[in-house]
XYZ file of C-alpha atoms in Angstrom:
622
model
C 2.977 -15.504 -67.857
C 4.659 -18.986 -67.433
C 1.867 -21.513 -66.633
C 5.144 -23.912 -64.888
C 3.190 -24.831 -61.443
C 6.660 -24.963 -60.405
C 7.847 -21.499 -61.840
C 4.641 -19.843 -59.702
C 5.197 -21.328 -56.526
C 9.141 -20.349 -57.118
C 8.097 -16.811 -57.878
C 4.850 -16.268 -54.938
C 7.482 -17.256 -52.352
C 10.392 -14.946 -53.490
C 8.009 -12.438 -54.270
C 6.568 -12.830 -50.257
C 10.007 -13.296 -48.801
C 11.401 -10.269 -51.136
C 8.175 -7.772 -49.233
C 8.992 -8.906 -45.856
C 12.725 -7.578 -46.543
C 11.806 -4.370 -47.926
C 9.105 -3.795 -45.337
C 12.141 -4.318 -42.857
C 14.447 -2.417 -44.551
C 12.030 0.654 -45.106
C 10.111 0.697 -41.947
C 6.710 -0.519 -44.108
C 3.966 -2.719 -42.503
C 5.018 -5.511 -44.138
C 1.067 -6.464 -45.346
C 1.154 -3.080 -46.862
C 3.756 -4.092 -49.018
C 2.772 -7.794 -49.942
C -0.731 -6.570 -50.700
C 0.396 -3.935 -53.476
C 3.270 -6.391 -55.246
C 0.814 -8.868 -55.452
C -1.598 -6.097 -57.132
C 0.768 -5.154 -59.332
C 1.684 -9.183 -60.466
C -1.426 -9.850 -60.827
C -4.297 -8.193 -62.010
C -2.094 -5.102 -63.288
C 0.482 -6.555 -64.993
C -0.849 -9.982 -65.735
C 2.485 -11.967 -64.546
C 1.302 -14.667 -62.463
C -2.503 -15.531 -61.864
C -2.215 -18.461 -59.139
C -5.548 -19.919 -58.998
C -5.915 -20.443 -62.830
C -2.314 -22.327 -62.256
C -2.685 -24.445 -59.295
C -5.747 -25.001 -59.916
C -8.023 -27.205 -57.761
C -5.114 -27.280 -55.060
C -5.401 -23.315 -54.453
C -8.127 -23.609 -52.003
C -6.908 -26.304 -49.875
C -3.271 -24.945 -50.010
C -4.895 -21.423 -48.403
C -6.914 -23.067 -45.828
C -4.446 -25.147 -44.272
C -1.992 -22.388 -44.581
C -4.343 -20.239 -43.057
C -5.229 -23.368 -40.308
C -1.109 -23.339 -39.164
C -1.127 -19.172 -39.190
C -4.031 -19.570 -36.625
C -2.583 -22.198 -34.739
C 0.902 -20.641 -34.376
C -1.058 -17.488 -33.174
C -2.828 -19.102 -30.599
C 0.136 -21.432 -29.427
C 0.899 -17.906 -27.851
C -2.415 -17.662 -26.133
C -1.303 -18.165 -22.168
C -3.881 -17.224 -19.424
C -1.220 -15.943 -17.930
C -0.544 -13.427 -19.976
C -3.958 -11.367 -19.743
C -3.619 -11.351 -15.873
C -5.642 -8.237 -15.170
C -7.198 -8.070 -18.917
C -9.449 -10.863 -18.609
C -12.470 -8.783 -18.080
C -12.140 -6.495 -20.960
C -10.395 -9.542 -23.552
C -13.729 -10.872 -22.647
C -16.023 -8.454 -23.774
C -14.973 -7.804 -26.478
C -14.831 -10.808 -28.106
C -18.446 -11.420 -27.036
C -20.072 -8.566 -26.880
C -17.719 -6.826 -29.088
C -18.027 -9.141 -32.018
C -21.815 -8.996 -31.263
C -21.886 -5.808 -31.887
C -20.089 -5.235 -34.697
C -21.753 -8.446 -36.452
C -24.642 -6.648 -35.898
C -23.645 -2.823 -36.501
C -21.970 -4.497 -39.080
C -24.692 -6.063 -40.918
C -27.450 -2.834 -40.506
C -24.008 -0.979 -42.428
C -24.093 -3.771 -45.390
C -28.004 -3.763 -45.746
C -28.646 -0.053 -45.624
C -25.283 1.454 -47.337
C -23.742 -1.811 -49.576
C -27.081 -2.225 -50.760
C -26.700 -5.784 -50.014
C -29.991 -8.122 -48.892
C -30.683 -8.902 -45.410
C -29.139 -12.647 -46.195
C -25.647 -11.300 -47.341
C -25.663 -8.302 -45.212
C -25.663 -10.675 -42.144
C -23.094 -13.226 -43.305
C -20.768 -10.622 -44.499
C -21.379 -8.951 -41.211
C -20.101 -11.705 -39.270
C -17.138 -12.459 -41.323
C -16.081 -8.352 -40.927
C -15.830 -8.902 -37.509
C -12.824 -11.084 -38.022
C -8.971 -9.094 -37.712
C -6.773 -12.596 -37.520
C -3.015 -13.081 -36.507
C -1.808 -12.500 -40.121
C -2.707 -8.942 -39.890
C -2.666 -7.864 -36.262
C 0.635 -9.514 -35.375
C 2.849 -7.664 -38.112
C 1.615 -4.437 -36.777
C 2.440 -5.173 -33.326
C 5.502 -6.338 -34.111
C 6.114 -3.297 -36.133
C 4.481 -0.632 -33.317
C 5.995 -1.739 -30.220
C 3.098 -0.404 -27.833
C 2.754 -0.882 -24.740
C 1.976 -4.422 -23.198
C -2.018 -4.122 -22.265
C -3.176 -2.607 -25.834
C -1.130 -4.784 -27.460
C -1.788 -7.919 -25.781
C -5.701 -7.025 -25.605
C -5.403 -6.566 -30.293
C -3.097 -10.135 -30.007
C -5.996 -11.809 -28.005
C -9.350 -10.186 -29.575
C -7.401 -10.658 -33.463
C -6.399 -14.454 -32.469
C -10.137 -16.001 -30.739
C -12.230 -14.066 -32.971
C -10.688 -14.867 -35.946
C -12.551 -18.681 -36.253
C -15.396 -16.992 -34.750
C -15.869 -14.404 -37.477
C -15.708 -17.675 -39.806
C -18.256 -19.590 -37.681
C -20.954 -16.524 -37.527
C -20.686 -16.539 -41.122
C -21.617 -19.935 -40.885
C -24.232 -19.932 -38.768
C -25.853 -16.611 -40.616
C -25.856 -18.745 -43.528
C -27.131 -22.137 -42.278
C -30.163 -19.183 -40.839
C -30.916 -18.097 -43.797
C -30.887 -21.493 -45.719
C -33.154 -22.248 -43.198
C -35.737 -19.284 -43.748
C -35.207 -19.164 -47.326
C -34.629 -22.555 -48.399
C -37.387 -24.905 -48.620
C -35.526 -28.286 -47.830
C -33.413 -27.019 -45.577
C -34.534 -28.000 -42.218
C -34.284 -27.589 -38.312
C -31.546 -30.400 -38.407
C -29.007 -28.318 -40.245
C -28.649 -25.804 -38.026
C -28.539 -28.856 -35.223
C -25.888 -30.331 -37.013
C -23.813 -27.210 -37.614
C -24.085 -26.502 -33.876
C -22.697 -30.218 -33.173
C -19.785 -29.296 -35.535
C -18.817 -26.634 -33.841
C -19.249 -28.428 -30.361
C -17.225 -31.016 -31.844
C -14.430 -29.020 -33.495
C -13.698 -27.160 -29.966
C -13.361 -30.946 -28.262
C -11.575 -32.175 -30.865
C -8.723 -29.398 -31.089
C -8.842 -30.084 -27.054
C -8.184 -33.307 -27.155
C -5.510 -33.079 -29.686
C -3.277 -30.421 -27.757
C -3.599 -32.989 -24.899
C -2.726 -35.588 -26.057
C 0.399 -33.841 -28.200
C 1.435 -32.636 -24.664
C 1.379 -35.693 -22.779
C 3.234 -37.585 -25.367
C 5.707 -34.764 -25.123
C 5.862 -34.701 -21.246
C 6.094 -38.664 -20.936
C 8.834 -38.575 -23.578
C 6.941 -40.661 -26.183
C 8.358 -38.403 -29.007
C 11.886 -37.719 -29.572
C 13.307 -34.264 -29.911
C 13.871 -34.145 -33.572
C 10.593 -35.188 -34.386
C 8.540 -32.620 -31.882
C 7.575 -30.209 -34.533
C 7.221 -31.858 -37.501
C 4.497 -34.090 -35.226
C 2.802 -31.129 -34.284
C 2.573 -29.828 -38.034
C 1.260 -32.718 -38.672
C -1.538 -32.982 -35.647
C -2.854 -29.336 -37.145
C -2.892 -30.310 -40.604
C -4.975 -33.551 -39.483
C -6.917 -31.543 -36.534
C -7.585 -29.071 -38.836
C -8.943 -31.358 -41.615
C -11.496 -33.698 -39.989
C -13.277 -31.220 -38.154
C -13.208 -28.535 -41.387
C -14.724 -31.969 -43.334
C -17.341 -32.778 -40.696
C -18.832 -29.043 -40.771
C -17.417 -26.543 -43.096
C -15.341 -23.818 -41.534
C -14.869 -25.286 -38.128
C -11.615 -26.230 -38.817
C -10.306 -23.078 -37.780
C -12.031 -23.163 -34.518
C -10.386 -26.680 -34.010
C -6.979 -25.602 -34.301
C -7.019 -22.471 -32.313
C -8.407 -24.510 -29.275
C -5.949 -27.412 -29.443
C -2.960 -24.170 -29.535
C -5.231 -22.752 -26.612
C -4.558 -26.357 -24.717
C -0.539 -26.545 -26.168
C -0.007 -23.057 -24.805
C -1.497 -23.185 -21.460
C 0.153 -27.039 -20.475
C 3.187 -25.287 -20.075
C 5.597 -27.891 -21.557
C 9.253 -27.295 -21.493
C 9.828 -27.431 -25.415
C 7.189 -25.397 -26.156
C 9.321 -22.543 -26.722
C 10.928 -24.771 -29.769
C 7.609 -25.638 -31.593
C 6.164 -21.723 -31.425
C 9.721 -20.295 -33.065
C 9.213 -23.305 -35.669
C 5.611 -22.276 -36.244
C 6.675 -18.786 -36.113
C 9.031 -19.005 -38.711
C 6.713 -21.552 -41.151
C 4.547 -18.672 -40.384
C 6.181 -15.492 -41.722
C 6.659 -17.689 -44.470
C 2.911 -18.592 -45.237
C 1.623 -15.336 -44.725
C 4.113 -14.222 -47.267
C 3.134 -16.767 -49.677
C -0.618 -16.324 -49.140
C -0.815 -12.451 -49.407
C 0.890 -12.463 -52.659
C -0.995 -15.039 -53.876
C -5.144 -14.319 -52.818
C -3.847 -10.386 -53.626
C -2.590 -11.617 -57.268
C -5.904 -13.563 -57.932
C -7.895 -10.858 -57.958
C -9.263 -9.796 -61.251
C -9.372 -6.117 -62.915
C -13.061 -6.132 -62.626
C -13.032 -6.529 -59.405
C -10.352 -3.598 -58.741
C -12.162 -1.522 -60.728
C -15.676 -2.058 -58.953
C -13.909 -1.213 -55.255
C -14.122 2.331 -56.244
C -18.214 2.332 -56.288
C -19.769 5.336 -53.752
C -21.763 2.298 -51.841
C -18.380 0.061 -51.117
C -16.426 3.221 -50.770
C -19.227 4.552 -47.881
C -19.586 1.028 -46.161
C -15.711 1.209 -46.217
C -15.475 4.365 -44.541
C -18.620 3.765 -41.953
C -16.813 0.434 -41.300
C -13.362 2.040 -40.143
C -15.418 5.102 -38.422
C -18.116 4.023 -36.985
C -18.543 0.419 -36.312
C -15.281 -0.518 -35.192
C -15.172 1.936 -32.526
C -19.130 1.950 -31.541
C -18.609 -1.890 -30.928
C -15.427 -1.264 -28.847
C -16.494 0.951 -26.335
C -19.596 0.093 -25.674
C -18.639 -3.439 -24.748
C -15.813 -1.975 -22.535
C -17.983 -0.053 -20.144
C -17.677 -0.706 -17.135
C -13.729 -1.648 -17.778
C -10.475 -0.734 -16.005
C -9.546 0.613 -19.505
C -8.993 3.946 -20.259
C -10.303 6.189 -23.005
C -6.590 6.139 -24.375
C -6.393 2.315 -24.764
C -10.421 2.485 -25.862
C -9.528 4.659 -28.631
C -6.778 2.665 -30.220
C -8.156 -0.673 -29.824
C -11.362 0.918 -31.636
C -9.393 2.217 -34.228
C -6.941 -1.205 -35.051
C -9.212 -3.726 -36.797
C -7.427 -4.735 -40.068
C -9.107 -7.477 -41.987
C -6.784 -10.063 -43.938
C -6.261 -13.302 -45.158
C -9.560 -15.338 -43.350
C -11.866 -12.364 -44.271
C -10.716 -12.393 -48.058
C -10.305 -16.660 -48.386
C -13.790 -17.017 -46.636
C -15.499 -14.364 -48.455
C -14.284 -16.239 -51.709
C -16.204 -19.274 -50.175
C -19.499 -17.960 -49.591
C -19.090 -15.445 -52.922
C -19.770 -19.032 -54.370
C -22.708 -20.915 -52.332
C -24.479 -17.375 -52.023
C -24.897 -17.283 -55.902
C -25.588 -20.781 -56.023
C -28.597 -20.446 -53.503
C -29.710 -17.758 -55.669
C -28.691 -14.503 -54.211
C -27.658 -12.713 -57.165
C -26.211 -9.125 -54.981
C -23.388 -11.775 -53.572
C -21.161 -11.293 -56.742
C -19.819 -8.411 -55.358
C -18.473 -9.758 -52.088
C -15.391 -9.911 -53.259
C -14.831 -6.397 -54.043
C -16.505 -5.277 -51.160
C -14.367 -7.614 -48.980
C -11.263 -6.384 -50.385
C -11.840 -3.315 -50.246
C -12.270 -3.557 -46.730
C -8.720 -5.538 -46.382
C -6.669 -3.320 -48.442
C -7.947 -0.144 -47.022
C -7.822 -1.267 -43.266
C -4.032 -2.923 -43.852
C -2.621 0.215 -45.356
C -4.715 3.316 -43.153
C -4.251 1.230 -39.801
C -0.931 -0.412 -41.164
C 0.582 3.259 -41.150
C -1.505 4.801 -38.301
C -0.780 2.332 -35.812
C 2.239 3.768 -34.314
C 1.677 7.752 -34.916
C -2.072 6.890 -33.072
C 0.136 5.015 -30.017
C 2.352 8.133 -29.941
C -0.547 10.459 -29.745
C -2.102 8.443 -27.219
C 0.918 7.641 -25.228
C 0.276 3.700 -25.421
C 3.689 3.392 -27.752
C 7.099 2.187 -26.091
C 8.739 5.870 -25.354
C 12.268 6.904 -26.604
C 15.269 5.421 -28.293
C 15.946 1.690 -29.273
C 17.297 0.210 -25.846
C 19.608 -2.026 -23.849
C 19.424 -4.853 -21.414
C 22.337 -5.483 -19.663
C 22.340 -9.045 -17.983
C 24.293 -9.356 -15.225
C 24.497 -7.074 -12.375
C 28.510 -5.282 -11.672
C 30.616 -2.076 -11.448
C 31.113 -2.494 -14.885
C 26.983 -2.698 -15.877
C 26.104 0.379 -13.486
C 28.909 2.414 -15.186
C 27.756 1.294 -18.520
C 23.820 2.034 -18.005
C 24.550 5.310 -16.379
C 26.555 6.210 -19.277
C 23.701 4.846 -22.106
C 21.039 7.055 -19.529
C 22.998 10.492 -20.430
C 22.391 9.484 -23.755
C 18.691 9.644 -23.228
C 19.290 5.696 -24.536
C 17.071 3.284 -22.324
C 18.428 0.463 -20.072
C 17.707 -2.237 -17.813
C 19.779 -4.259 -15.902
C 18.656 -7.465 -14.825
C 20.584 -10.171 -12.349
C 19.007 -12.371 -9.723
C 20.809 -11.284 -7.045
C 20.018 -8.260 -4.799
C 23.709 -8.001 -4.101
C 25.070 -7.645 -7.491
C 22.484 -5.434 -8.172
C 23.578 -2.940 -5.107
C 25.550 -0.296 -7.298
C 22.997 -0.090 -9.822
C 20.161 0.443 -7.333
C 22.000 2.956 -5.635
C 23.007 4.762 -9.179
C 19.583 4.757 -9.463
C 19.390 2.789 -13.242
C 16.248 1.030 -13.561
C 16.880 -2.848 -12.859
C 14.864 -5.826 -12.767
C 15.527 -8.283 -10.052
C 14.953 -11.792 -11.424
C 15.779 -14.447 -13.239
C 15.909 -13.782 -17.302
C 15.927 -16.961 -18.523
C 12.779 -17.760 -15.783
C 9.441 -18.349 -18.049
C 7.598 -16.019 -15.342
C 9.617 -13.217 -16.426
C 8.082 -12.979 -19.605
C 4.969 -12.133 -17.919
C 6.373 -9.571 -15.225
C 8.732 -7.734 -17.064
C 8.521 -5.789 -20.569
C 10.975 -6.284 -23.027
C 9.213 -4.096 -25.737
C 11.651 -1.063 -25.693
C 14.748 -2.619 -25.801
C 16.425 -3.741 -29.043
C 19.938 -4.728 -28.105
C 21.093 -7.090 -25.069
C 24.591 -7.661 -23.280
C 24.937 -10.650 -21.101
C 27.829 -9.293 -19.018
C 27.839 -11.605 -16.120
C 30.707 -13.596 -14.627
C 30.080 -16.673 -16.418
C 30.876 -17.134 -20.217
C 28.499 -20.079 -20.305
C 25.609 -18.057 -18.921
C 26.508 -15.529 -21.070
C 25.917 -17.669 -24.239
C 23.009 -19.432 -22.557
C 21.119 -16.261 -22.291
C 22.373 -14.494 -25.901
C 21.139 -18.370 -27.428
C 17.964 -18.029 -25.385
C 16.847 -14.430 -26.951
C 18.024 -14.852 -30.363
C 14.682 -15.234 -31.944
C 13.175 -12.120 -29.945
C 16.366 -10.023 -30.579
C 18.220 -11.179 -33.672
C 21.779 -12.728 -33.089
C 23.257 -8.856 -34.957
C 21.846 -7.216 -31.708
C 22.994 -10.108 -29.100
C 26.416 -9.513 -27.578
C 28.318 -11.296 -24.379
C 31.487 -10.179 -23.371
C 34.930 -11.658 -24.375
C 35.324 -14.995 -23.155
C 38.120 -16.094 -20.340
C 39.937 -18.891 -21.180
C 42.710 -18.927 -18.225
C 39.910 -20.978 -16.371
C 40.767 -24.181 -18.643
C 36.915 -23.465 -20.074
C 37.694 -23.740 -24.317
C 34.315 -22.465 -25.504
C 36.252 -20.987 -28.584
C 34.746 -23.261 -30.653
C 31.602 -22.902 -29.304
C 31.393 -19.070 -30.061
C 30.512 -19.561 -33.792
C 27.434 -21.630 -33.267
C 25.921 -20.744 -29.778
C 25.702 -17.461 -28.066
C 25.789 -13.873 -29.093
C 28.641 -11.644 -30.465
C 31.656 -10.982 -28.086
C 31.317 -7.398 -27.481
C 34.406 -5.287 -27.737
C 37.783 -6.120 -28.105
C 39.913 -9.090 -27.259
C 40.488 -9.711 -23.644
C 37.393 -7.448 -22.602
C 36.676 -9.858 -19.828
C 34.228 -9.653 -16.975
C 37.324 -9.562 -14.851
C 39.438 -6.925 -16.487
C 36.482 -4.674 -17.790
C 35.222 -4.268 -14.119
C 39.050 -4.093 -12.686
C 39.519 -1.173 -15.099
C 36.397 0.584 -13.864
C 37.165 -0.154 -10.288
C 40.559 1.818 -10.595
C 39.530 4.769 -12.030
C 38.534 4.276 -15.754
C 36.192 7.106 -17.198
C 33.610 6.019 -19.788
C 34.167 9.035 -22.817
C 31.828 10.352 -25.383
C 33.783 11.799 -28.659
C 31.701 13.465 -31.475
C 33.298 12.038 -34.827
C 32.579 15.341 -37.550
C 34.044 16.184 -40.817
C 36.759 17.632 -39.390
C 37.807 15.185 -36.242
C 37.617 11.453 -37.961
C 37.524 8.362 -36.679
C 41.211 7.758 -38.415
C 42.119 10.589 -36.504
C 40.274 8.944 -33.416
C 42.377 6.080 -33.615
C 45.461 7.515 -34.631
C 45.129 9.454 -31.231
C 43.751 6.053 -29.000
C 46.482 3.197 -27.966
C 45.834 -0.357 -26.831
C 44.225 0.803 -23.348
C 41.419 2.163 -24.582
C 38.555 0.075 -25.370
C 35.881 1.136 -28.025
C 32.322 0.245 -26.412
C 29.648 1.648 -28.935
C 28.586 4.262 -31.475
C 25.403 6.028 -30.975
C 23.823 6.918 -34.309
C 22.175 10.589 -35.294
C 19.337 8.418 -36.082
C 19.171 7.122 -32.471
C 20.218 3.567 -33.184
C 23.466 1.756 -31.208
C 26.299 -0.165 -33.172
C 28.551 -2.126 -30.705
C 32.177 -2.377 -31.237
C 32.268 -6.810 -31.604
C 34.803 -9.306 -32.799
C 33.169 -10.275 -36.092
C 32.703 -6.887 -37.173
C 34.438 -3.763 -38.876
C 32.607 -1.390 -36.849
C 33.857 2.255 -38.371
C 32.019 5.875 -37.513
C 31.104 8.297 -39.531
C 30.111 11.943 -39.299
C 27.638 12.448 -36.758
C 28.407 9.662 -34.744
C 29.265 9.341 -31.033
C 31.848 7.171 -29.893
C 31.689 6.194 -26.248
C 34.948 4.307 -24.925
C 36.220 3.144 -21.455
C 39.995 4.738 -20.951
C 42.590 5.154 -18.176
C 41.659 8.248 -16.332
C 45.622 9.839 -17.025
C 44.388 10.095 -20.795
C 40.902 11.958 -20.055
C 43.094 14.285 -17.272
C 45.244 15.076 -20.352
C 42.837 15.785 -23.038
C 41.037 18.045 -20.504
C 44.416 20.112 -19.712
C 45.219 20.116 -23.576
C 41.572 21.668 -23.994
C 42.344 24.152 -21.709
C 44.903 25.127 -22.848
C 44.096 25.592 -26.429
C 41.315 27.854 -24.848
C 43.784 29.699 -22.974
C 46.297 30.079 -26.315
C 43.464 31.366 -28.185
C 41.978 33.995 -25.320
C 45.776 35.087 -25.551
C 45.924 35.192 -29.342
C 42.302 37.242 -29.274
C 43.424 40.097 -26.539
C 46.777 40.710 -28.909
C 44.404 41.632 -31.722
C 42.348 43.591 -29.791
C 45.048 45.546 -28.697
C-alpha cells in the first residue's frame, strides 16, 4: 500500500474510470463492476484503504460528491416529463416510502434483531434507491418510457428523503430516550428541513435569472453552478445535518423546470462530472470496508432481512400505494422489484453507525454490514435482472439497435424500408408533412416534428434507436442536429451525409470539430443519393461467407456502387463513413445502393448458373 494521498486519488479514479469501460465493453451494470474491484482493492487485497489515507477529508469529499450526483439527477426532474404519471410518481414517494419505512423497520426489529431505535432509522434510510444506482441501470436496460421515468423520479426525490427520515427517526428517539434532549430539537430539525427546501429554491432562482438576464457569461455558466451546489449544499447540511441533500435536489427541481436555454449545457457538464464521481465514490466507500465487516454479511439474520427486503417489502410497499393507479400489474411488478440501494444508503449509514454508538445503542455496530449487504446484493441481483425482468414483462425497448433518419426524401423512405426487411427499427423524422409523403405512404413509421424542438423530447421516444442519419437537404442542419445528439448518441453512431460544396458553402473545415461522420462515400450528396434512387437504383443485400469475401465483393463492385452499411450477426449496424476502414467479415450483410443494369445482371448470371447446373445434373442422371 502507498500511503501518497496523491498516489490514491490517482489510482480510485483510474480504477472507477477503468469499471465504467469494462462494464461498457462487457455489457455489465457498471455498479456491479465498481463495487467488486473496489472489494477486491480493498479489504481483500489490502492495496488502497482510502479513509485511513485521506483522512479527515474522506467524509466531506463523499458528501459533496454525493450533493452534485443528486443535483445533476434532479436537474433532469421536468414536470413535463411525468405528464400522465403524476398520480402514481406521487404515491409512491409518499405513501410508498411510508410504507416501506415502516415494513421496513417491523423487518429490522423482528429479523436483524436490531432495537426499536435502530430498526426505525435504518428503516428510513432503506427506503432510499438514489440516481447513482437507478440511473446506470436505466441507461443500461432501455425500457420503456413510463417504468423508467416512474424508477428516475421515485430513485431521484426520495433519495434526500430516505436521509431526512433517518433524521427525524433519530432526533425521535433522542427525544424518548435521551434525557436532555427536548421538544425543541425536533422543532429545530423540522425548521432545517423547511429551510433547506427554501433555500435550494431560492438558489435555482436566482442561478436562472442571472442566466436569463445575461448577468453571467457563457464560459463561466457551469463552473457558477458547481459552485452554487457546493455552497447550497453546505449551509443548509451545516444548519441541520443531512438536509443538505434535500437543498440541492430542490434548487435542480427549480433549474430544471425554468426552462432556460443553456440548460442543456450545464446537465451534460454535470452529467459528465457525474459518471466521474460515482466512479470515484464506489471504488472508494466499497474499498473502505473492512474484512470484519465482509465476513459478518454472511450472518442468517442479515442474510434473512436481506432476502425479506428484496421479496417482500419492496414490492408490498409498491403496490399497495399504487391502487387505484392507471398502472398495470406489468409496470407494478418491475417497479416493485428495482430498488437498488447505493452510495447515500452506505455514506449515511456510516454516519449514524457513529452517533448510534455514541448515544449508547450498542446493536448499531453492525449497520454497516447490514447496510452493505443490502447495497451489494440489490446492485448485482437487480443490476443483472433488470433487463431479462423488462423482457419478461414486455416493458423493455423491443428488437434490434435502431435508426433515426432525419430528414424526410426518396432517398430516407428507400433507406428505412430497406433497414425494416432487416427486422432493424427506424424512424424518420422531418417537419414537414410534404417531405414526409413517400414515407407515410411506404408505410415506415415517422415522426412529424421538429428534432431539435425541446417538446420533442417529451412526445417522442428515442430509447430504441442507437444510430442517427441527418439526411436532409441542408449540410448545416445536418451538423446542427448530429452536434445536438452527440451526448445521447455518441459522435461513432452520428452520421450526416457528404457535404455539397458546389453551393460556395466550405464547411470542410468545419467537419472535424462539429457534426457527425459523413456517411458513405465521397460525393454521396443529398442531391445525387436521391437522383440515383429516383432513376431506378435498387438498394442490395449481399451475405459476405467464407467462401464469397468482401475482397471478392469489391473486386466485383465499380465506382457506381455505393456501400451504405453492414448489418452484424450480432444485430448491431456499422456504416460505411469517411473516417473509417469499414471491412466485413463472415456473417455480415452488406447492403449497397447500385444502378439497376448491375442487379438485372447478377440476377440473369444467377439464373443461369442454375440453369448450367440443372443441365449438368440431368446428364448424370442419364
Amino acid at each position: 500500500m502507498v500511503d501518497s494521498i496523491l498516489f490514491n486519488i490517482m489510482l480510485v479514479g483510474a480504477l472507477g474510470i477503468f469499471s465504467q469501460w469494462i462494464a461498457w465493453r462487457f455489457h455489465l451494470p457498471a455498479i456491479v463492476v465498481m463495487s467488486i474491484i473496489g472489494l477486491l482493492v480493498g479489504p481483500v487485497f489490502g492495496l488502497i484503504h482510502p479513509e485511513e489515507v485521506f483522512g479527515g477529508l474522506f467524509d466531506p469529499f463523499v458528501s459533496i460528491a454525493v450533493a452534485i450526483i443528486l443535483f445533476e439527477g434532479s436537474l433532469n426532474l421536468d414536470f413535463r416529463e411525468i405528464k400522465g404519471l403524476g398520480r402514481p410518481v406521487g404515491r409512491i414517494v409518499t405513501i410508498g416510502a411510508f410504507l416501506a419505512w415502516l415494513l421496513g423497520s417491523l423487518s429490522a426489529h423482528y429479523v436483524a434483531g436490531l432495537s426499536w431505535g435502530v430498526a426505525f432509522v435504518i428503516g428510513g434510510l432503506f427506503i432510499v434507491t438514489g440516481p447513482t444506482v437507478i440511473l446506470p441501470l436505466l441507461r443500461q436496460a432501455k425500457l420503456k418510457p413510463r417504468p423508467a421515468k416512474i424508477l428516475k423520479w421515485e430513485g431521484i426525490i426520495v433519495d434526500p428523503l430516505g436521509a431526512l427520515l433517518a433524521v427525524f427517526a433519530f432526533e425521535i428517539i433522542k427525544f424518548l430516550k435521551v434525557e436532555e434532549a427536548t421538544s425543541t430539537a425536533l422543532l429545530i430539525f423540522f425548521l432545517g428541513s423547511l429551510f433547506a427546501t427554501l433555500f435550494g429554491f431560492l438558489c435555482g432562482r436566482g442561478i436562472g435569472w442571472m442566466f436569463e438576464k445575461g448577468y453571467v457569461p457563457e464560459f463561466l455558466k457551469s463552473p457558477v453552478v458547481f459552485a452554487v451546489v457546493i455552497m447550497c449544499f453546505t449551509v443548509a447540511d451545516e444548519i441541520t445535518h443531512e438536509t443538505g441533500l434535500l437543498a440541492v435536489t430542490a434548487m435542480g427541481i427549480t433549474l430544471a423546470n425554468m426552462h432556460i436555454s443553456s440548460i442543456d449545457d450545464m446537465r451534460h457538464f454535470k452529467e459528465n462530472i457525474s459518471v466521474l464521481l460515482i466512479s470515484t465514490i464506489f471504488i472508494m466507500l466499497t474499498a473502505s470496508l473492512s474484512v470484519d465487516t465482509l465476513l459478518e454479511i454472511f450472518h442468517w439474520q442479515i442474510l434473512a432481512f436481506v432476502l425479506l427486503m428484496l421479496f417482500v417489502v419492496r414490492p408490498l410497499s409498491i403496490w399497495l400505494s399504487t391502487i387505484g393507479t392507471d398502472l398495470s400489474w406489468q409496470e407494478k411488478t418491475l417497479v416493485g422489484w428495482i430498488a437498488p440501494r447505493g452510495i447515500v444508503a452506505l455514506t449515511v449509514a456510516s454516519y449514524f453507525a457513529s452517533v448510534l454508538l455514541d448515544a449508547g445503542f450498542e446493536d448499531a455496530k453492525i449497520l454497516m454490514s447490514l447496510t452493505f449487504a443490502l447495497v451489494f446484493a440489490t446492485v448485482v441481483v437487480h443490476g443483472f435482472s433488470i433487463r431479462w425482468t423488462a423482457e419478461k414483462l414486455g416493458l423493455a425497448s423491443e428488437g434490434q439497435p435502431g435508426v433515426v433518419i432525419v430528414g424526410g426524401s426518396t432517398f430516407s423512405t428507400a433507406l428505412s424500408k430497406t433497414l425494416t426487411e432487416l427486422k432493424i427499427p427506424v424512424l424518420v423524422t422531418d417537419s414537414s408533412w410534404q417531405r414526409l409523403i413517400t414515407t407515410r405512404k411506404a408505410g415506415v413509421p415517422f415522426y412529424r416534428g421538429e428534432i431539435l424542438s425541446e417538446q420533442t423530447e417529451y412526445h417522442l421516444d428515442l430509447t430504441p434507436y442507437e444510430y442517427m442519419l441527418a439526411a436532409t437537404e441542408l449540410d448545416s442542419y445536418n451538423a446542427l442536429v448530429c452536434t445536438t445528439f452527440v451526448p445521447e448518441i455518441g459522435r461513432n453512431n452520428l452520421f450526416q451525409l457528404s457535404l455539397r460544396n458546389d453551393r460556395g458553402d466550405d464547411l470542410e473545415e468545419l467537419v472535424h470539430t462539429i457534426g457527425g461522420r459523413v456517411a458513405f462515400k465521397e460525393g454521396a450528396t443529398w442531391e445525387s443519393l436521391n437522383r440515383k434512387v429516383e432513376s431506378g437504383y435498387v438498394f442490395r443485400k449481399t451475405n459476405i461467407t467464407q467462401q464469397y469475401t468482401f475482397d471478392k465483393y469489391l473486386d466485383e463492385s465499380d465506382e457506381e456502387i455505393i456501400m451504405l452499411f453492414l448489418k452484424k450477426p450480432s444485430g448491431s449496424l456499422e456504416f460505411f463513413a469517411h473516417d473509417s476502414q469499414t471491412r466485413a467479415e463472415a456473417g455480415d450483410v452488406i447492403v449497397s445502393l447500385m444502378p439497376p443494369s448491375k442487379e438485372f445482371n447478377r440476377i440473369r448470371e444467377k439464373l443461369e448458373k442454375q440453369r448450367n447446373g440443372d443441365k449438368n445434373g440431368k446428364t448424370k442422371d442419364e
